[in-house]
Tab-separated table of C-alpha atoms in Angstrom:
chain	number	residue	atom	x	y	z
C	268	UNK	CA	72.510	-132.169	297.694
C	269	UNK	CA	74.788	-133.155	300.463
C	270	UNK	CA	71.690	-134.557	302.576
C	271	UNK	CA	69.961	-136.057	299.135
C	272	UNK	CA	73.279	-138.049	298.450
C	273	UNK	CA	73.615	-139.577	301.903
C	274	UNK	CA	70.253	-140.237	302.454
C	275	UNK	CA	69.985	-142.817	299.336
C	276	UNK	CA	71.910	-146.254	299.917
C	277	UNK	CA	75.325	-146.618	299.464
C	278	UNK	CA	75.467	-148.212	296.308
C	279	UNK	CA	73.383	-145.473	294.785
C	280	UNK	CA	75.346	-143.248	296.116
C	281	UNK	CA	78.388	-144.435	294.444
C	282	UNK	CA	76.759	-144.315	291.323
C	283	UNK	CA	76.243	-140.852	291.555
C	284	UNK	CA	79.078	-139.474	292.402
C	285	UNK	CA	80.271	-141.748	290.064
C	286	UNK	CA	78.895	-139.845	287.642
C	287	UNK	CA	79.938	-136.424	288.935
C	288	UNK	CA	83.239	-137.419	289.304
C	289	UNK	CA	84.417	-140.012	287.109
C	290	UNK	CA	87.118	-142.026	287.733
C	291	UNK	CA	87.762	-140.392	290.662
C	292	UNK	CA	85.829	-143.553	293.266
C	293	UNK	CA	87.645	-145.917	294.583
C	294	UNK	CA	84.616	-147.847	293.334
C	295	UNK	CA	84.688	-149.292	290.061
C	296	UNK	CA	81.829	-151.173	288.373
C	297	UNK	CA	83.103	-154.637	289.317
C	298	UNK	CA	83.055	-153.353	292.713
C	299	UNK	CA	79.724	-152.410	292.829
C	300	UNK	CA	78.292	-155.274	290.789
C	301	UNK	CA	79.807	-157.249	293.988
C	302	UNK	CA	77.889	-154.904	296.647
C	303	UNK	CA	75.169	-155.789	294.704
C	304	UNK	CA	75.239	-159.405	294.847
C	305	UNK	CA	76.618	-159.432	298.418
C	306	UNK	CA	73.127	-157.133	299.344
C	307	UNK	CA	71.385	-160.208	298.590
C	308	UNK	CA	73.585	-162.572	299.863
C	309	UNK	CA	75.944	-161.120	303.155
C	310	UNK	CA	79.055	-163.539	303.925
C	311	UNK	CA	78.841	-162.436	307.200
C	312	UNK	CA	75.411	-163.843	307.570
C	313	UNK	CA	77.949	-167.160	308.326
C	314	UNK	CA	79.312	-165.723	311.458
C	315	UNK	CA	76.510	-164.242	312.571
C	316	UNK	CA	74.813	-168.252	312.425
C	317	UNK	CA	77.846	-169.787	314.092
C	318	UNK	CA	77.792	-166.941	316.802
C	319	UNK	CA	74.293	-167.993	317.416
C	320	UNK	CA	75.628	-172.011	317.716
C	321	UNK	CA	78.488	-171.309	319.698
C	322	UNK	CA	76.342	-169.060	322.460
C	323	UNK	CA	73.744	-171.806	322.554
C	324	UNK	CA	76.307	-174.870	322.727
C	325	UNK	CA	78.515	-173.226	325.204
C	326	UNK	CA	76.633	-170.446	327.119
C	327	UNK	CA	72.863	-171.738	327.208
C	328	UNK	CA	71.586	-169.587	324.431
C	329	UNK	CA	68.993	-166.713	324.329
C	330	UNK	CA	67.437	-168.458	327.402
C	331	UNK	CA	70.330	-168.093	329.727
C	332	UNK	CA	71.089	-165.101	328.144
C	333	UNK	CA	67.901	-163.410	328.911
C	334	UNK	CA	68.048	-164.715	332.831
C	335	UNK	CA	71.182	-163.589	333.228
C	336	UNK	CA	70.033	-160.059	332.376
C	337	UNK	CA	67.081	-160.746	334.191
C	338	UNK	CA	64.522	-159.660	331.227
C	339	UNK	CA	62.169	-162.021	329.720
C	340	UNK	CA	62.735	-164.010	326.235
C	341	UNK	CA	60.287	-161.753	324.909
C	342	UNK	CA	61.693	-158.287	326.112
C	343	UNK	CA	65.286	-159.515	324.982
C	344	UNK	CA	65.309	-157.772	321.591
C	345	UNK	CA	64.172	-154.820	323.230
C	346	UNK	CA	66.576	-154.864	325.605
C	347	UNK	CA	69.651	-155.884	323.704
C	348	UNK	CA	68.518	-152.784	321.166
C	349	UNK	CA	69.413	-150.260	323.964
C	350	UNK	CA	73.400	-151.446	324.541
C	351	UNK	CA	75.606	-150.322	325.702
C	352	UNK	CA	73.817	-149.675	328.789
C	353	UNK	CA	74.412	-150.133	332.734
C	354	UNK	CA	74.374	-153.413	334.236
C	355	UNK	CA	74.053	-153.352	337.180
C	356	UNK	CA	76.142	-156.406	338.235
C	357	UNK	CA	78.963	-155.550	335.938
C	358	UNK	CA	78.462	-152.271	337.845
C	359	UNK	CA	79.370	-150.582	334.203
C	360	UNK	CA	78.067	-149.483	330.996
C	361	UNK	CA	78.996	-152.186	329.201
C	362	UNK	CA	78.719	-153.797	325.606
C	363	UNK	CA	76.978	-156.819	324.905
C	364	UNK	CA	80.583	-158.720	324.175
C	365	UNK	CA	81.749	-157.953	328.035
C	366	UNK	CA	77.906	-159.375	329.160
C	367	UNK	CA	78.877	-162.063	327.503
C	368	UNK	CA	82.689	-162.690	329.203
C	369	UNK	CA	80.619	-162.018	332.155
C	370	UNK	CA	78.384	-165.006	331.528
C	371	UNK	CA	81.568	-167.291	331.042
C	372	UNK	CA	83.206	-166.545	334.353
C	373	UNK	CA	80.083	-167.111	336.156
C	374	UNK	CA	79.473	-170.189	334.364
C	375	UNK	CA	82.984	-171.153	334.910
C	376	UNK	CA	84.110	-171.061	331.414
C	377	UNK	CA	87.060	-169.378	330.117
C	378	UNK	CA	86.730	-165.394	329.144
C	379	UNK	CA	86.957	-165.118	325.727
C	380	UNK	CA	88.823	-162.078	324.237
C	381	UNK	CA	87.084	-159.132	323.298
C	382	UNK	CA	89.081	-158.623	320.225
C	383	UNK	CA	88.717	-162.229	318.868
C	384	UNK	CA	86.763	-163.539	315.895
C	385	UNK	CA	84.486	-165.517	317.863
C	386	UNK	CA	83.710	-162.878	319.974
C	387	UNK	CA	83.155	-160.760	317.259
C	388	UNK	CA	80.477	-163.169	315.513
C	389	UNK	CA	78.698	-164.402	319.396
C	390	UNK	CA	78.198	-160.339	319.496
C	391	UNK	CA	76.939	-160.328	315.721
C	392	UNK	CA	74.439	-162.983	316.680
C	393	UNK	CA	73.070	-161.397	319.765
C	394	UNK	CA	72.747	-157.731	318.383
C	395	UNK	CA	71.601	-159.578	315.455
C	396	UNK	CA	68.284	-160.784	317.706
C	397	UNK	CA	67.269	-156.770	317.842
C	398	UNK	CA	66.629	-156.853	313.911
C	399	UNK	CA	64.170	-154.234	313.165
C	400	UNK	CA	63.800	-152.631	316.499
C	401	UNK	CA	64.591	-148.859	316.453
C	402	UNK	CA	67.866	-148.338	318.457
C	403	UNK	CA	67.029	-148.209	321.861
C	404	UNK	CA	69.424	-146.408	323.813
C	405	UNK	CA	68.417	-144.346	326.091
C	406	UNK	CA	71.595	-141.992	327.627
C	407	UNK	CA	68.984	-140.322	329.830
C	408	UNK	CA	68.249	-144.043	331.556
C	409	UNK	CA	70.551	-143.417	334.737
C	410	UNK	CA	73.613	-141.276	335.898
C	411	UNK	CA	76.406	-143.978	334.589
C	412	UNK	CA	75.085	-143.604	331.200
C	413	UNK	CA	74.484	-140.112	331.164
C	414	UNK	CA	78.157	-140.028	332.137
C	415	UNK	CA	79.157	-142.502	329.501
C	416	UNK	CA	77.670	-140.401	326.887
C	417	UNK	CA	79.249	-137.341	328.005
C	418	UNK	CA	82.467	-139.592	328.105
C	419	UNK	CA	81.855	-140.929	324.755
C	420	UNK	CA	81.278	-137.046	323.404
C	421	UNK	CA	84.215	-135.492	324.931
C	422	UNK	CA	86.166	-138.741	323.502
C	423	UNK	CA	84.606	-137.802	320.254
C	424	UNK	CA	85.742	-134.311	320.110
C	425	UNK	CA	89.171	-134.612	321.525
C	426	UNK	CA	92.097	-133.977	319.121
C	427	UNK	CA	95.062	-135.731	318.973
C	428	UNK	CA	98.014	-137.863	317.938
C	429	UNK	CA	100.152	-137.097	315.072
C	430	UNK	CA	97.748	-135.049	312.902
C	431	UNK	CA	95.830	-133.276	315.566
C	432	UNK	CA	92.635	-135.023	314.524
C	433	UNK	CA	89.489	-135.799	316.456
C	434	UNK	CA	86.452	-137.788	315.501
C	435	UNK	CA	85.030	-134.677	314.694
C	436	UNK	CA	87.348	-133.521	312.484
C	437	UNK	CA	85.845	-135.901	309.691
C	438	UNK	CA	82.409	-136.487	310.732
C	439	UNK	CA	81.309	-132.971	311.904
C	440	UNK	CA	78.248	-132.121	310.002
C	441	UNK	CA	79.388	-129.384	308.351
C	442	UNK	CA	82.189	-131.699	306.418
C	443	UNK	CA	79.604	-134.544	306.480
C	444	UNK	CA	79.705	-135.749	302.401
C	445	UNK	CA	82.837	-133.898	301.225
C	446	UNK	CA	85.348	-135.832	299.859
C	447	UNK	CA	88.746	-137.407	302.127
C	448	UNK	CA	91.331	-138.928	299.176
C	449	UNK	CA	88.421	-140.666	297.272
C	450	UNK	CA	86.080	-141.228	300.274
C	451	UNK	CA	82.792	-139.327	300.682
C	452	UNK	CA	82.833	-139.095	304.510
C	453	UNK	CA	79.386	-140.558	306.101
C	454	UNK	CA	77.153	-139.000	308.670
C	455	UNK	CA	77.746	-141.177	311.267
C	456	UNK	CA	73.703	-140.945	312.275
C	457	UNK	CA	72.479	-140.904	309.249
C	458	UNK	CA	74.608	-144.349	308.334
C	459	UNK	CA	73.215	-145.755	311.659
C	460	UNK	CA	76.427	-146.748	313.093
C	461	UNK	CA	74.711	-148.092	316.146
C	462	UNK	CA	72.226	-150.192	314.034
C	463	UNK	CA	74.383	-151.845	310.887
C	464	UNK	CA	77.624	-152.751	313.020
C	465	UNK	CA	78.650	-155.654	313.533
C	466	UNK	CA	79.217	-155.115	309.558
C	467	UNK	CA	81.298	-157.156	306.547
C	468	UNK	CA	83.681	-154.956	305.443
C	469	UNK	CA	84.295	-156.037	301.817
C	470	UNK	CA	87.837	-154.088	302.062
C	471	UNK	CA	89.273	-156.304	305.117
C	472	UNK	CA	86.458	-159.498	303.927
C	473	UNK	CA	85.889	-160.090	307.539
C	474	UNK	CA	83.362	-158.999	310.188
C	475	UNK	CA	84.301	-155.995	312.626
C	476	UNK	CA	82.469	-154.747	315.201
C	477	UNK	CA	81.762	-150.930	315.886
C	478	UNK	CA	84.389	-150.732	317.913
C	479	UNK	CA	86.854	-152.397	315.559
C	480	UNK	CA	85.661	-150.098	313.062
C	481	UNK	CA	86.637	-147.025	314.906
C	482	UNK	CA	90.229	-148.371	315.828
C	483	UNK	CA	90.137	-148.432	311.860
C	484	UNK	CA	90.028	-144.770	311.338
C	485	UNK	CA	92.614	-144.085	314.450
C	486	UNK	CA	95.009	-145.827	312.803
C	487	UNK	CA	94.393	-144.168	309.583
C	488	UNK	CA	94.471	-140.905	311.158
C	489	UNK	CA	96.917	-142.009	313.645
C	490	UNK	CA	95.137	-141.158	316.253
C	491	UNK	CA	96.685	-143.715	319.475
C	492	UNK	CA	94.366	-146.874	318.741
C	493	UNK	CA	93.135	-147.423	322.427
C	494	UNK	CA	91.655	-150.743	323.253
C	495	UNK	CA	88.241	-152.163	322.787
C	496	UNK	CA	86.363	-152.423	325.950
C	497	UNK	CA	88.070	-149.340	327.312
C	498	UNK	CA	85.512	-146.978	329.420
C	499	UNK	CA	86.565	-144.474	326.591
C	500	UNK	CA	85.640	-147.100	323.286
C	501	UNK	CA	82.249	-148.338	324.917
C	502	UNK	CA	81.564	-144.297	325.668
C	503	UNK	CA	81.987	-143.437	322.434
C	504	UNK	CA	79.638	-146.560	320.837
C	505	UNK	CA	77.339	-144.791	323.606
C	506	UNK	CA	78.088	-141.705	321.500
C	507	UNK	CA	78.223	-142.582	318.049
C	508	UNK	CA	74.860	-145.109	318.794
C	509	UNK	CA	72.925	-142.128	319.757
C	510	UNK	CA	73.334	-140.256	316.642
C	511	UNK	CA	71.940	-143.028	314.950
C	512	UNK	CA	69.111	-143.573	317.487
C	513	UNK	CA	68.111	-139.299	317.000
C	514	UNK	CA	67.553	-140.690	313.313
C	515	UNK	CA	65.204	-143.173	314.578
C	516	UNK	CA	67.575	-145.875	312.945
C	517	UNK	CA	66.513	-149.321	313.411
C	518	UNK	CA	68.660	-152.105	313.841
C	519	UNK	CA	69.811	-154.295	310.986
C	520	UNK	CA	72.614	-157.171	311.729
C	521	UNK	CA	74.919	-157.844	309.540
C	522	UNK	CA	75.506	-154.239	308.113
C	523	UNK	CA	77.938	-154.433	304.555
C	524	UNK	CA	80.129	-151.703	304.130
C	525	UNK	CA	82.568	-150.663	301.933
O	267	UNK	CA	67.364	-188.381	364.141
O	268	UNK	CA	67.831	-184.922	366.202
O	269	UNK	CA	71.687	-185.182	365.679
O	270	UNK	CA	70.479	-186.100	362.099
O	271	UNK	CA	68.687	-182.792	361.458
O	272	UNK	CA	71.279	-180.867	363.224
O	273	UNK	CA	73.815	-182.649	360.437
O	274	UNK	CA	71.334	-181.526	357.590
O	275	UNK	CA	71.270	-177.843	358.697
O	276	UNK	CA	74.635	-177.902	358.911
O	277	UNK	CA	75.175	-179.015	355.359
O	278	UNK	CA	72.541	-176.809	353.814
O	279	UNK	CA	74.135	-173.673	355.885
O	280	UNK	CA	77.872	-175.063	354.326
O	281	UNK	CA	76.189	-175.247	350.899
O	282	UNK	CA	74.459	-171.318	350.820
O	283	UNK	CA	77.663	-169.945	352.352
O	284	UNK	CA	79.663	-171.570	350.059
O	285	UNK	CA	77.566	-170.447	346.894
O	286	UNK	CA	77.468	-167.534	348.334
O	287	UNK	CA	81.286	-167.481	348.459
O	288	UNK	CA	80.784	-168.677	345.053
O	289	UNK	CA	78.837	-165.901	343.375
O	290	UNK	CA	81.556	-164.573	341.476
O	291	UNK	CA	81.598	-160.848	341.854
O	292	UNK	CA	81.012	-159.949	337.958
O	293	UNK	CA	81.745	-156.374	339.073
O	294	UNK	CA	85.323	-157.655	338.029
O	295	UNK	CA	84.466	-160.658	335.239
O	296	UNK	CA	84.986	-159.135	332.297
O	297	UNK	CA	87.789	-156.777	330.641
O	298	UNK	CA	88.314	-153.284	330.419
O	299	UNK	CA	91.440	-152.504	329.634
O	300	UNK	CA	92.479	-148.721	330.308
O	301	UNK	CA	92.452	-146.037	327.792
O	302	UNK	CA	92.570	-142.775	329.918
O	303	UNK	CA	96.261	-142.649	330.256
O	304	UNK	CA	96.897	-143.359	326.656
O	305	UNK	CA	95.015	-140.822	325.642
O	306	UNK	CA	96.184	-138.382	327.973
O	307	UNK	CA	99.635	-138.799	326.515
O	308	UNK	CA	98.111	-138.702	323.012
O	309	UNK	CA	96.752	-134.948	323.258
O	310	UNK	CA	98.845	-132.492	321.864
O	311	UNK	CA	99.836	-128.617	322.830
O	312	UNK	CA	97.589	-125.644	322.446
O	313	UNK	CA	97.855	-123.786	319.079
O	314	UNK	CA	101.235	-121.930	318.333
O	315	UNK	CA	102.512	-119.252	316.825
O	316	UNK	CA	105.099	-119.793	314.448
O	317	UNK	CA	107.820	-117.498	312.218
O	318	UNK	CA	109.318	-118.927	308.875
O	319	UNK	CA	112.682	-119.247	309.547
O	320	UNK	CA	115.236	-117.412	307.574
O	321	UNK	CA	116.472	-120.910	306.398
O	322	UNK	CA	113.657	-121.600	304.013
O	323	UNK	CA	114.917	-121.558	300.876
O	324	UNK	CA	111.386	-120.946	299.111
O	325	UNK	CA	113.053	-121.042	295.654
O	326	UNK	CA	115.474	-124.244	295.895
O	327	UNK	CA	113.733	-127.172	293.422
O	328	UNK	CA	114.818	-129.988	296.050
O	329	UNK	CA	112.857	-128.045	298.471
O	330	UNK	CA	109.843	-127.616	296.044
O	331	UNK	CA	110.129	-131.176	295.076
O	332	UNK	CA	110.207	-132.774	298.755
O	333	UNK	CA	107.327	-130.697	299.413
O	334	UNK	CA	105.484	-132.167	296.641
O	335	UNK	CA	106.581	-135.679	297.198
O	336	UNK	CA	105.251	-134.840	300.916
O	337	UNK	CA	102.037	-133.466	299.975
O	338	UNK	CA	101.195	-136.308	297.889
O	339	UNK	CA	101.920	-139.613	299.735
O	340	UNK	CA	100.300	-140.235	303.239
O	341	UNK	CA	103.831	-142.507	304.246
O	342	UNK	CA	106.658	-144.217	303.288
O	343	UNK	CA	104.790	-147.542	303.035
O	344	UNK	CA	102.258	-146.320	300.369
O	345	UNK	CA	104.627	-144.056	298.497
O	346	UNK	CA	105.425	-145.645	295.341
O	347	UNK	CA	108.279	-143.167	293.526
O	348	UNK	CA	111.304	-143.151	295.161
O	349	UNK	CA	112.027	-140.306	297.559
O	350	UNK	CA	113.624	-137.020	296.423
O	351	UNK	CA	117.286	-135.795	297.889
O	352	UNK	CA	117.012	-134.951	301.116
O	353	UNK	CA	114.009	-137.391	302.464
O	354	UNK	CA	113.496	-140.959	303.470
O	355	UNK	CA	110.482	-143.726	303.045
O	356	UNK	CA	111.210	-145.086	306.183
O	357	UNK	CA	112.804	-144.430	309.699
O	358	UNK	CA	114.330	-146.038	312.215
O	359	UNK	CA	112.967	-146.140	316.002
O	360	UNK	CA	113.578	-148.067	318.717
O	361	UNK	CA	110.855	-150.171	320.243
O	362	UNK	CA	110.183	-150.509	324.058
O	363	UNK	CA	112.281	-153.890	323.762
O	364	UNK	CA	115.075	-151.923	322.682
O	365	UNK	CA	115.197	-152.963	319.192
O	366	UNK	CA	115.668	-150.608	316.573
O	367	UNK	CA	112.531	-151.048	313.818
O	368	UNK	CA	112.406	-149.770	310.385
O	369	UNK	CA	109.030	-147.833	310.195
O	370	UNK	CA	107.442	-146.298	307.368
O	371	UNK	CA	108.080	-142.589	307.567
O	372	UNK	CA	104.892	-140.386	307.690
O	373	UNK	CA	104.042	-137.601	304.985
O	374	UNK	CA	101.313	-135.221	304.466
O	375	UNK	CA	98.691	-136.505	302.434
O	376	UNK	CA	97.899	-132.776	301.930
O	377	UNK	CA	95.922	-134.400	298.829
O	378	UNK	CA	93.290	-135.741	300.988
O	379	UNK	CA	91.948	-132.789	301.442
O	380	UNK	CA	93.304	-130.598	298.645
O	381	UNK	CA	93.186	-130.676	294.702
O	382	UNK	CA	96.426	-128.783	293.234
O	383	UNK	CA	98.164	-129.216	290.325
O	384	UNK	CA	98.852	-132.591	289.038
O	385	UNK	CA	97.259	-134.805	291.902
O	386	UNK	CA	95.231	-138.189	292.119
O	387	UNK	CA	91.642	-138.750	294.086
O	388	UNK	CA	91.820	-135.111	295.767
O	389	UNK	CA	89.371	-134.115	298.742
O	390	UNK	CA	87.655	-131.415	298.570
O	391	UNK	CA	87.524	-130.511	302.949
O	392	UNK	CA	90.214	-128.110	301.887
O	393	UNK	CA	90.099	-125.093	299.347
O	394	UNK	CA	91.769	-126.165	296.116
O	395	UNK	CA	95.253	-124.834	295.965
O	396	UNK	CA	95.474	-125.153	292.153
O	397	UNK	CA	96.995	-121.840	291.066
O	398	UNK	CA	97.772	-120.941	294.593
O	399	UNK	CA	100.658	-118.363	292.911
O	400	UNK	CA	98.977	-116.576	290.749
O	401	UNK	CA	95.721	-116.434	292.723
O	402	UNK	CA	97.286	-115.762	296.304
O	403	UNK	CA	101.078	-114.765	296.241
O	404	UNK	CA	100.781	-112.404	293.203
O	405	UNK	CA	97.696	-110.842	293.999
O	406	UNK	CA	99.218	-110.347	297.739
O	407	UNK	CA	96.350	-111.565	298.971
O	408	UNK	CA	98.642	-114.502	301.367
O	409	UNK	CA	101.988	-114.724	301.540
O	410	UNK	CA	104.842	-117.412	302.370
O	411	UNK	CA	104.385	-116.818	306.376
O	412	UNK	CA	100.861	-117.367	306.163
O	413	UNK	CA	101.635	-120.317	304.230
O	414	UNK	CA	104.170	-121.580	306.447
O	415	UNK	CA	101.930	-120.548	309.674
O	416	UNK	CA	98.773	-122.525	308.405
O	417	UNK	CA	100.695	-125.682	307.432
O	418	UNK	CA	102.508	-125.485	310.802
O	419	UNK	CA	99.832	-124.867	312.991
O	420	UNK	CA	96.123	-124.021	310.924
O	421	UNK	CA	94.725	-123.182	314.419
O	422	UNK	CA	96.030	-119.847	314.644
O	423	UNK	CA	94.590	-118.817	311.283
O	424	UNK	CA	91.014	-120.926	312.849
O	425	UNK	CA	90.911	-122.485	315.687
O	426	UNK	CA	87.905	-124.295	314.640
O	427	UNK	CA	89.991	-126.119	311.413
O	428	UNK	CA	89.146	-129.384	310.072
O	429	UNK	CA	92.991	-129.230	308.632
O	430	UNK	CA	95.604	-131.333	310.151
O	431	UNK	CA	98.102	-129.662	312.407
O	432	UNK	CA	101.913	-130.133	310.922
O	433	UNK	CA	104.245	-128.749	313.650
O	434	UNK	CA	102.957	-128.279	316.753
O	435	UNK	CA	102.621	-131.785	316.866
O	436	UNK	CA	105.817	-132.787	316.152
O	437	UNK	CA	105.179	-135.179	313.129
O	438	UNK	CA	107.305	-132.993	311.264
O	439	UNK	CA	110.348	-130.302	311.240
O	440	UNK	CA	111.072	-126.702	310.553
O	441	UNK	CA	112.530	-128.046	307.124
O	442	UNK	CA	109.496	-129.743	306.197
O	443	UNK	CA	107.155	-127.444	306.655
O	444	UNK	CA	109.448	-125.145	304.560
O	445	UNK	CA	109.445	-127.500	301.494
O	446	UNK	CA	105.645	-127.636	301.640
O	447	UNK	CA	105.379	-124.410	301.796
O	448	UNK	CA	107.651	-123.546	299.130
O	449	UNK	CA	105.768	-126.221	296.965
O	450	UNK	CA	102.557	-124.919	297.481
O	451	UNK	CA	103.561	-121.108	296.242
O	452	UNK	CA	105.852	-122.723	293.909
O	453	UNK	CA	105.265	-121.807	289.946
O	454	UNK	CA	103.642	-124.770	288.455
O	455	UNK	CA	103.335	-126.484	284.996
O	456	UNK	CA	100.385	-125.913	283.683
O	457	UNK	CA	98.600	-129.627	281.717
């Protein structure tokens, strides 16, 4: 039941449990007839097209993009499908958002901040070019992402702050589809973390990244929020993207979520 | 026109060194900010054992209904009924630049995870405490320092618990893990 219920989309899902449980969802029928509409039509399909303008107007676009990770134009959805890898001139696993700070400062340009709105939607844009590739990572690749993933795991599991929570303590499978407050908690795989984020989330009607979504449930389960970009944050997208990638996820920019 | 050369060689070897200067080591280009130490000081101690003090008053209805009022809101931002005798919404704490800050006071949001009498949008990761009395207490099958133990610290009881530790971690006090206690084994109305 538990596999059946998160294996159908979300908005079927809802209406399920809708059933089972009444008025207990925060989802009410206005709600979903909005999911609906926004399935067919994403607002954040906006940022992801202005993310795509403002990487070819100030950075050289999916040309320079694909030199400076010295891959062809034609391997580049490939490639961008298996991030956060190891670059080897950032000397780092890295996300695509600090690939792209690095292409500023070498193009003289001004960094711009990993937590901002138009880095958010120049990341959108350039996951966004990996649409309908499986996710590619590969944490077997080389010893810095092997060690990133094992990172990213050991980030996962650790409990702590205020509540003694870890990752795990909500999205271990064996709690996988129970119920937190009104929230049926998601199989982080199964959900394809890796392949719908960046997402619009219709409760915050903006776009977040993965890694802005994750802050999101350290702060709910106040957990210290540590920064994006941190060797811990990009481990666990490392982590969190290979659960996804075991499901044979593909790759489907801009995600909508709740 | 040798001199010339000589000039041009010159300039190109000024030119590559420079670039080369130039190259900006990318090793270093981009941020990431440091997360090790802050999570260091976020971890919290192993499990511990813990005795109900003699100063729970398991009976006293303030103590039953600050427990309730704590298992029910998550903080004192969300909570919408004002707080019962003997608890706040909000504290005050003083921020590294000195200033003292209101802040919303944290609860249990026991509900989350548990259904029990009389609550809103319960989880279900927890056992339903509904009847918790009459099925537990009066059958002997728990009692209040098991209560007051799992509340406290749940990793004694398992240390593999998805349940939120109360105590050990310092979010709340002797007292309040008293009142919840004495609220969960507390008599309640029946709807």
């Amino acid at each position: 039941m538990r596999k059946v219920i998160l294996s159908i989309a979300f908005l079927s899902t809802m209406g399920m449990l809708q059933l089972n449980a009444g008025e207990q969802f925060a989802m009410s029928d206005a709600d979903r007839a909005m999911y609906k509409e926004m399935l067919e039509n994403n607002p954040a399909e906006i940022y992801v097209e202005e993310g795509g303008e403002i990487l070819e107007d100030s950075l050289g676009g999916e040309e320079a993009l694909a030199k400076f990770l010295g891959v062809s134009e034609k391997d580049l959805p490939k490639y961008i499908a298996g991030f956060p890898r190891y670059v080897e001139k950032l000397g780092n696993v890295v996300g695509i958002d600090q690939v792209l700070q690095a292409m500023e400062v070498e193009q003289g340009k001004k960094k711009t901040k990993l937590k901002s709105g138009k880095m958010f939607s120049m990341l959108a844009y350039v996951k966004s070019l990996a649409n309908d590739e499986l996710i590619g990572i590969d944490v077997d690749a080389d010893e810095h992402i092997k060690a990133a993933y094992a990172l990213g795991k050991k980030t996962y599991m650790t409990a702590r702050g205020g509540r003694g929570l870890s990752c795990n303590s909500c999205h271990s499978a064996d709690i996988v589809g129970q119920v937190l407050r009104t929230q049926p908690l998601p199989d982080l795989g199964e959900v394809a973390v890796g392949g719908t984020w960046p997402a619009y989330r219709m409760t915050k009607s903006s776009l977040r990244t993965p890694q802005r979504r994750f802050q999101g449930c350290m702060k709910n389960a106040l957990l210290k929020v540590i920064p994006i970009g941190s060797k811990e944050m990009v481990a666990l997208e490392v982590y969190v993207t290979k659960l996804g990638a075991d499901k044979k996820k593909k790759i489907a920019i801009p995600g909508l979520k709740r | 026109m040798h001199t010339k050369l000589k000039y041009l060689a010159m300039t190109a070897l000024f030119f590559s060194a420079s670039s080369a200067m130039y190259a900006v080591d990318l090793t270093k280009a981009y941020d990431m900010p440091d997360a090790t130490e802050m999570i260091k000081k976020d971890l919290f101690p192993a499990a511990k054992k813990y005795t109900m003090p003699k100063s729970c008053d398991l009976n006293d209805p303030k103590a039953i209904a600050r427990g309730e009022y704590i298992f029910h809101n998550l903080n004192g931002k969300k909570a919408k009924k004002p707080a019962p005798e003997g608890l706040v919404k909000f504290v005050e704490k003083k921020g590294k630049d000195g200033k003292v800050k209101k802040k919303a006071k944290q609860f249990g949001n026991c509900v989350a995870c548990h259904n029990i009498e009389g609550a809103r949008g319960a989880g279900n990761i927890g056992p339903s405490l509904e009847s918790y009395k009459e099925n537990f207490i009066d059958t002997k099958a728990r009692d209040a320092q098991f209560v007051y133990q799992k509340i406290a610290d749940p990793r004694i009881d398992n240390p593999n618990t998805h349940m939120t530790v109360n105590l050990t971690t310092g979010l709340f006090n002797e007292q309040e893990i008293c009142d919840l206690t004495a609220y969960v084994i507390s008599e309640k109305k029946k709807k």
